[in-house]
Short mmCIF file of C-alpha atoms and ligand atoms in Angstrom, two decimals:
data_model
loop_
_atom_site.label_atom_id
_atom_site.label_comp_id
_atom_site.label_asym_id
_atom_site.label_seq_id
_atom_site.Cartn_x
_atom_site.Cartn_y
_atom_site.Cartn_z
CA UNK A 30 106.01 114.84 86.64
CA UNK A 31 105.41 111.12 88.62
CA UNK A 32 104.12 112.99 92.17
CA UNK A 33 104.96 109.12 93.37
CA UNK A 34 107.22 106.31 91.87
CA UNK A 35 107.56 103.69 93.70
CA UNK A 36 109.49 100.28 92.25
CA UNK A 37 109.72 96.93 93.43
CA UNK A 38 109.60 97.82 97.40
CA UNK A 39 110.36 95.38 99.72
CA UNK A 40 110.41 95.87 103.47
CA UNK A 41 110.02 94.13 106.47
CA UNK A 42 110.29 93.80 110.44
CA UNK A 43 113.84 91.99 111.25
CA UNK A 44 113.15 88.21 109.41
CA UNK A 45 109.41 89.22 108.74
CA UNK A 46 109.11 90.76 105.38
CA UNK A 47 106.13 92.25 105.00
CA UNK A 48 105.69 94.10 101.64
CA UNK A 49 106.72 91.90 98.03
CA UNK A 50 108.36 93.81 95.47
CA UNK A 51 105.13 96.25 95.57
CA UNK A 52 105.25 99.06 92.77
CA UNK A 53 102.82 102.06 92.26
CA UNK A 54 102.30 105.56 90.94
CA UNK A 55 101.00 108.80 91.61
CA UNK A 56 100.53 111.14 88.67
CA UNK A 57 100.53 114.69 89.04
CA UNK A 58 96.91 115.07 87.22
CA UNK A 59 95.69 112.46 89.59
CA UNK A 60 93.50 113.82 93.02
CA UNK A 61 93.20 110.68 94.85
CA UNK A 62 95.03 107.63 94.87
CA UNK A 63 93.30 104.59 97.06
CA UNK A 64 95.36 102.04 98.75
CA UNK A 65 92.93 99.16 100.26
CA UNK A 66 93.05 95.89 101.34
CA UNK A 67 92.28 93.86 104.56
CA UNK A 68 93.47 94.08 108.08
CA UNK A 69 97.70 92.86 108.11
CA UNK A 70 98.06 93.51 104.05
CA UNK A 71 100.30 96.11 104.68
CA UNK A 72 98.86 99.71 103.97
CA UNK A 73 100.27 101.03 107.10
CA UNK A 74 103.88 99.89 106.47
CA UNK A 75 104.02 100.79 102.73
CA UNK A 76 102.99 104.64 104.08
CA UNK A 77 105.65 104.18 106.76
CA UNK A 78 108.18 103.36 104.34
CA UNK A 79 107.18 106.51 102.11
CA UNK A 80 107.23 108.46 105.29
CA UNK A 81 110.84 107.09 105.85
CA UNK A 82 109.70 105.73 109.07
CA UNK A 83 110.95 102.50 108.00
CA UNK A 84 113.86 101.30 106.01
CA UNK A 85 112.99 98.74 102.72
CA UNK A 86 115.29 96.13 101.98
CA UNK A 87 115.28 96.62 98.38
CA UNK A 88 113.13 98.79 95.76
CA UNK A 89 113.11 102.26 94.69
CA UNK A 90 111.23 105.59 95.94
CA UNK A 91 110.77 108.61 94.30
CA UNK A 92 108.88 111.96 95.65
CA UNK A 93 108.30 114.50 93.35
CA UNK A 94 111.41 113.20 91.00
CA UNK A 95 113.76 113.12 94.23
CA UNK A 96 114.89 109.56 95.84
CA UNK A 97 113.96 109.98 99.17
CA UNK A 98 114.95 106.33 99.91
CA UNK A 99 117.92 107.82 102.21
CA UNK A 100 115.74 110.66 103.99
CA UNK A 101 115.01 111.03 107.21
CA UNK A 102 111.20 111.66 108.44
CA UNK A 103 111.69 114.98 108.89
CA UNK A 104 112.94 115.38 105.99
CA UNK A 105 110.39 113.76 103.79
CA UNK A 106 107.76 116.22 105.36
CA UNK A 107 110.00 118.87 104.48
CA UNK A 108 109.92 117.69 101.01
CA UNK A 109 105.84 118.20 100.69
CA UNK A 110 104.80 114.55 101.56
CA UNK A 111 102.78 114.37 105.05
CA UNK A 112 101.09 111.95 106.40
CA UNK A 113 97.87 111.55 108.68
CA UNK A 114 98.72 108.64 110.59
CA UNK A 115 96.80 105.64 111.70
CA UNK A 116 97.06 106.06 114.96
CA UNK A 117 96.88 110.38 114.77
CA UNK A 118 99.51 110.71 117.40
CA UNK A 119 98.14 113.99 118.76
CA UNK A 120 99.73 115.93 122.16
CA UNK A 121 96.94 114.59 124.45
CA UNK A 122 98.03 117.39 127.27
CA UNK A 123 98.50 120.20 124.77
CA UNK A 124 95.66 122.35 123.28
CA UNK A 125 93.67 122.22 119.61
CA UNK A 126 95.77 125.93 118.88
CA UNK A 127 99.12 124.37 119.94
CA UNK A 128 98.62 121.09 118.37
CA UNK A 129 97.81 122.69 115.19
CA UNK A 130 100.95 124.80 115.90
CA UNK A 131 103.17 121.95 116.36
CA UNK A 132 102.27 121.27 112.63
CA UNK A 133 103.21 124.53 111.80
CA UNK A 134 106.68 124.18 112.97
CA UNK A 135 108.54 124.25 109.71
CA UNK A 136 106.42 127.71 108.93
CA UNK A 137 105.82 129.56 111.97
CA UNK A 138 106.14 132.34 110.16
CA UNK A 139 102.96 131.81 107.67
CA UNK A 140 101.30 130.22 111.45
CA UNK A 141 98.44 132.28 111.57
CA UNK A 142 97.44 132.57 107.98
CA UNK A 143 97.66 128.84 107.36
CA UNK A 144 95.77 128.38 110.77
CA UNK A 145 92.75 130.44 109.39
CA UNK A 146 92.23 128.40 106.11
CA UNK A 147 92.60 124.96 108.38
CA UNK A 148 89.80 126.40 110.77
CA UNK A 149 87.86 127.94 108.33
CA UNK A 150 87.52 124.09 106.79
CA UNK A 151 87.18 122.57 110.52
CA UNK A 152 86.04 125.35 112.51
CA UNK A 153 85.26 122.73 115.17
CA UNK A 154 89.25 123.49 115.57
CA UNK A 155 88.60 127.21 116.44
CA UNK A 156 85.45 126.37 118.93
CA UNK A 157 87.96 123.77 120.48
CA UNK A 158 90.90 126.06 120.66
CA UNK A 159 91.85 126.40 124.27
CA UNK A 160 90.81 122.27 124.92
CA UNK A 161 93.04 119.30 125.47
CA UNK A 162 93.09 117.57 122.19
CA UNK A 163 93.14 114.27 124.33
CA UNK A 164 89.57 115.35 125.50
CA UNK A 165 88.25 115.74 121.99
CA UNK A 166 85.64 113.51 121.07
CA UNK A 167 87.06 110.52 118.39
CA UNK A 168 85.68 112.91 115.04
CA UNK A 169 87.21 115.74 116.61
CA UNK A 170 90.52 114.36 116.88
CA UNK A 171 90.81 113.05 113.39
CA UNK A 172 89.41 116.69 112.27
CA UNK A 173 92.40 118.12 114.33
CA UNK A 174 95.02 115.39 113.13
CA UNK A 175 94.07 116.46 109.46
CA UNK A 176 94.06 119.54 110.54
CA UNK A 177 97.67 119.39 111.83
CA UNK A 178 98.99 117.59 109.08
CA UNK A 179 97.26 120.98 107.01
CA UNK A 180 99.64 122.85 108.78
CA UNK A 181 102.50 121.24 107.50
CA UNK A 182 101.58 122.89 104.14
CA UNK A 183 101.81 119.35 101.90
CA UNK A 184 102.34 119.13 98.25
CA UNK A 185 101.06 115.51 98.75
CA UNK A 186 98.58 114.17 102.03
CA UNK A 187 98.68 110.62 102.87
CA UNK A 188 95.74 108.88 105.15
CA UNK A 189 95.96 105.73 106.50
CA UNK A 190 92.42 104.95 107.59
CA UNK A 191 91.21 108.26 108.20
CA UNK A 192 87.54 106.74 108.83
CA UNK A 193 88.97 104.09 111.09
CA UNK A 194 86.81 103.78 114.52
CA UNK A 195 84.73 106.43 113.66
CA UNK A 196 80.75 106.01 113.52
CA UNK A 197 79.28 105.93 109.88
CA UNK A 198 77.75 109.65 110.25
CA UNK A 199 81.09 110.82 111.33
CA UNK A 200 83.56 108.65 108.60
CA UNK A 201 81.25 110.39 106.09
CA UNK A 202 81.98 113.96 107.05
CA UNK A 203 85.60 113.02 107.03
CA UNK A 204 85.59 111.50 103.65
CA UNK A 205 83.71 115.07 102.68
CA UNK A 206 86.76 116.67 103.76
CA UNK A 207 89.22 114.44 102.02
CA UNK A 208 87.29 115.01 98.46
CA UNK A 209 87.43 119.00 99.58
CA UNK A 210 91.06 118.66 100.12
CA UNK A 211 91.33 116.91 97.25
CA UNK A 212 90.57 119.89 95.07
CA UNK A 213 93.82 121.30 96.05
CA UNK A 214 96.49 118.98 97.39
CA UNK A 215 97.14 115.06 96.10
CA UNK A 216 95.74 112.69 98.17
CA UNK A 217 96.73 109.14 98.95
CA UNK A 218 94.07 107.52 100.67
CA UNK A 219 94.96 103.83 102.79
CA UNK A 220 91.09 102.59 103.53
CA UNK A 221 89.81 99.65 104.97
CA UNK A 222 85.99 101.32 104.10
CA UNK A 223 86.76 99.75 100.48
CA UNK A 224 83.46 101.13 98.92
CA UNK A 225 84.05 104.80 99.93
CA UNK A 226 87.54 104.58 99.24
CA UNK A 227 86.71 103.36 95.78
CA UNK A 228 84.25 105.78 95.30
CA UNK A 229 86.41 108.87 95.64
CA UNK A 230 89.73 107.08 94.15
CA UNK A 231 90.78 108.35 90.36
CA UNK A 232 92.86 105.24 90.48
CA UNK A 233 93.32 102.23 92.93
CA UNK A 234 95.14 99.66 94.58
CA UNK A 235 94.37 96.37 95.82
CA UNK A 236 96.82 95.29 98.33
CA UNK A 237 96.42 91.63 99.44
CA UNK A 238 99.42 89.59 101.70
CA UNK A 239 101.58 92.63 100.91
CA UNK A 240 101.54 92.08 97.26
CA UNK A 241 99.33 94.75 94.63
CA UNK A 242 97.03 91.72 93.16
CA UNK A 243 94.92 94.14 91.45
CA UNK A 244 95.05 98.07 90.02
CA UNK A 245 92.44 100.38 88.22
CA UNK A 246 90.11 103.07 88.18
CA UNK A 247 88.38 103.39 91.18
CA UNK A 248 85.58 102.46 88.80
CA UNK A 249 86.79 99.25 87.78
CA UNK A 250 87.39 97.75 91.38
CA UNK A 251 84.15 98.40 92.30
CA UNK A 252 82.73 96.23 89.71
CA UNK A 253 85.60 93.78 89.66
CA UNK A 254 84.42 90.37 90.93
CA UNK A 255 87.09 89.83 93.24
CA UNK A 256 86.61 93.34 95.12
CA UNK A 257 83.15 92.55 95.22
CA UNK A 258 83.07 88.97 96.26
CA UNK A 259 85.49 89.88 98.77
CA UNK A 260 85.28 93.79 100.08
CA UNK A 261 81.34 94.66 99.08
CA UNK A 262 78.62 93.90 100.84
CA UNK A 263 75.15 93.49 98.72
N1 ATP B 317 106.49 96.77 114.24
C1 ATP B 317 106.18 95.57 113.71
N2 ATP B 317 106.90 94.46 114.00
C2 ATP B 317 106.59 93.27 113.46
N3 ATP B 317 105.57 93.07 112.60
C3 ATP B 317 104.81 94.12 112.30
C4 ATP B 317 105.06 95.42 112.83
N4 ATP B 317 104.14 96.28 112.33
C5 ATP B 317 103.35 95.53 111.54
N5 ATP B 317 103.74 94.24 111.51
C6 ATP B 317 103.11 93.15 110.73
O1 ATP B 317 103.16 93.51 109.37
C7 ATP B 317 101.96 93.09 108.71
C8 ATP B 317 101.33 94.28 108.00
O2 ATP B 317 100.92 95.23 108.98
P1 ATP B 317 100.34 96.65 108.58
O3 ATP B 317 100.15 97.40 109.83
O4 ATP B 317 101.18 97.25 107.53
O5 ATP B 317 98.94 96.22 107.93
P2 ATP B 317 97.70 97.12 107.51
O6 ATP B 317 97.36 96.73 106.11
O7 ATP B 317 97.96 98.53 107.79
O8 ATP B 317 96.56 96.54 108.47
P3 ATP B 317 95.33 97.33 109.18
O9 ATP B 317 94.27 97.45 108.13
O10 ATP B 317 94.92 96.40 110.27
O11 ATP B 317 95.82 98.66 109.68
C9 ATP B 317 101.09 92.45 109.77
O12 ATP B 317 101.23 91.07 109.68
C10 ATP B 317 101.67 92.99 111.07
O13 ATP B 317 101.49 92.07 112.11
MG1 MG B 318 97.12 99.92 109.02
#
């Protein structure tokens, strides 16, 4: 089965359109699938649109063989497909147990066993437990957001720019986790860190002005010479 099929997507903001007939796939033998491109190319509103956050004005989307073009957000995380947003949108005034339980929400009654396997990967979570996520240090919080989304129990995790504002030590621990989580649950990876992205990617996407202008092996976009003249350093 196509995990993701996605088909000549367009979508925009009012007059602004944004994405350009954009098509891409997620196979089910496939761990992690890269998005990247620069700042404004349009990661974040092509995983919005998945996420049925926003409406596209034409195209097709499939998750896990269902067209979930008409479904609510709610619904799409029912469905198996979560996503780690951008911003992590964490309860500042709640605490690292209730955040992870407002994750949970959908399987309250499998709350503590999930909760165990997401702090036995981040136990930082079950040192934290009783703090206010909003006083978590920046790694902290995108350990909790992950682990959150965790909670959700996803057939498919999305990231959009899980690394993002994070110092190098830190972006590398997080990417550790992705390639753990990896092992287990299909991962769609946005990244502006085009390198590491790359690196860990089975297959890629190059996303430039909200068009794909180039896909491959994560392999063959590192050595491209337009990924490297314009994403690599050195
Ligand atoms: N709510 C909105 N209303 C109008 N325009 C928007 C809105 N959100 C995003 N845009 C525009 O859509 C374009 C794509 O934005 P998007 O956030 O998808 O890019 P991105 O690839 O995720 O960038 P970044 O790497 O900076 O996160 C940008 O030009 C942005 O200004
Ligand atoms: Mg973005």
């Amino acid at each position: 089965m196509t995990l993701i099929d996605v088909e000549n997507l367009n979508v925009g903001y009012g007059d602004l359109q944004v994405l350009w007939d954009v098509s891409m796939t997620v196979e089910e033998d496939e761990s992690v699938i890269a998005i990247v491109g620069p700042n404004g190319a349009g990661k974040t509103t092509l995983l919005k649109t998945l996420s049925g956050l926003l409406e596209p004005t034409s195209g097709t989307i499939e998750i896990f063989g269902e067209d979930t073009s008409e479904y609510s957000p709610e619904e799409i995380i029912e469905h198996g497909f979560v996503q780690v947003p951008e911003e992590r949108n964490l309860f500042d005034d709640m605490s690292v147990y209730d955040n992870l339980r407002m994750g949970s929400y959908r399987h309250r009654e499998q709350f503590e066993e999930t909760r165990e396997e997401v702090v036995n990967m981040f136990p930082v979570l079950e040192e934290r437990r009783n703090q206010h996520a909003g006083t978590l240090s920046g790694g902290e919080q995108q350990m909790l957001a992950i682990g959150r989304g965790l909670m959700a129990q996803p057939k498919m995790l999305a990231f959009d720019e899980p690394s993002g504002a994070l110092a190098p030590q830190l972006a590398e621990r997080v990417f550790e986790k992705i390639e753990e989580i990896s092992d287990d649950i299909p991962v769609l990876l946005v990244e502006q860190h085009v390198d590491r992205a790359l690196e860990l990617a089975d297959r890629a996407y190059l996303l430039e002005n909200g068009r794909i202008v180039t896909e491959g092996t994560g392999d063959d976009l590192l050595e491209s010479d337009h990924v490297r003249e314009a994403y690599l350093r050195g």
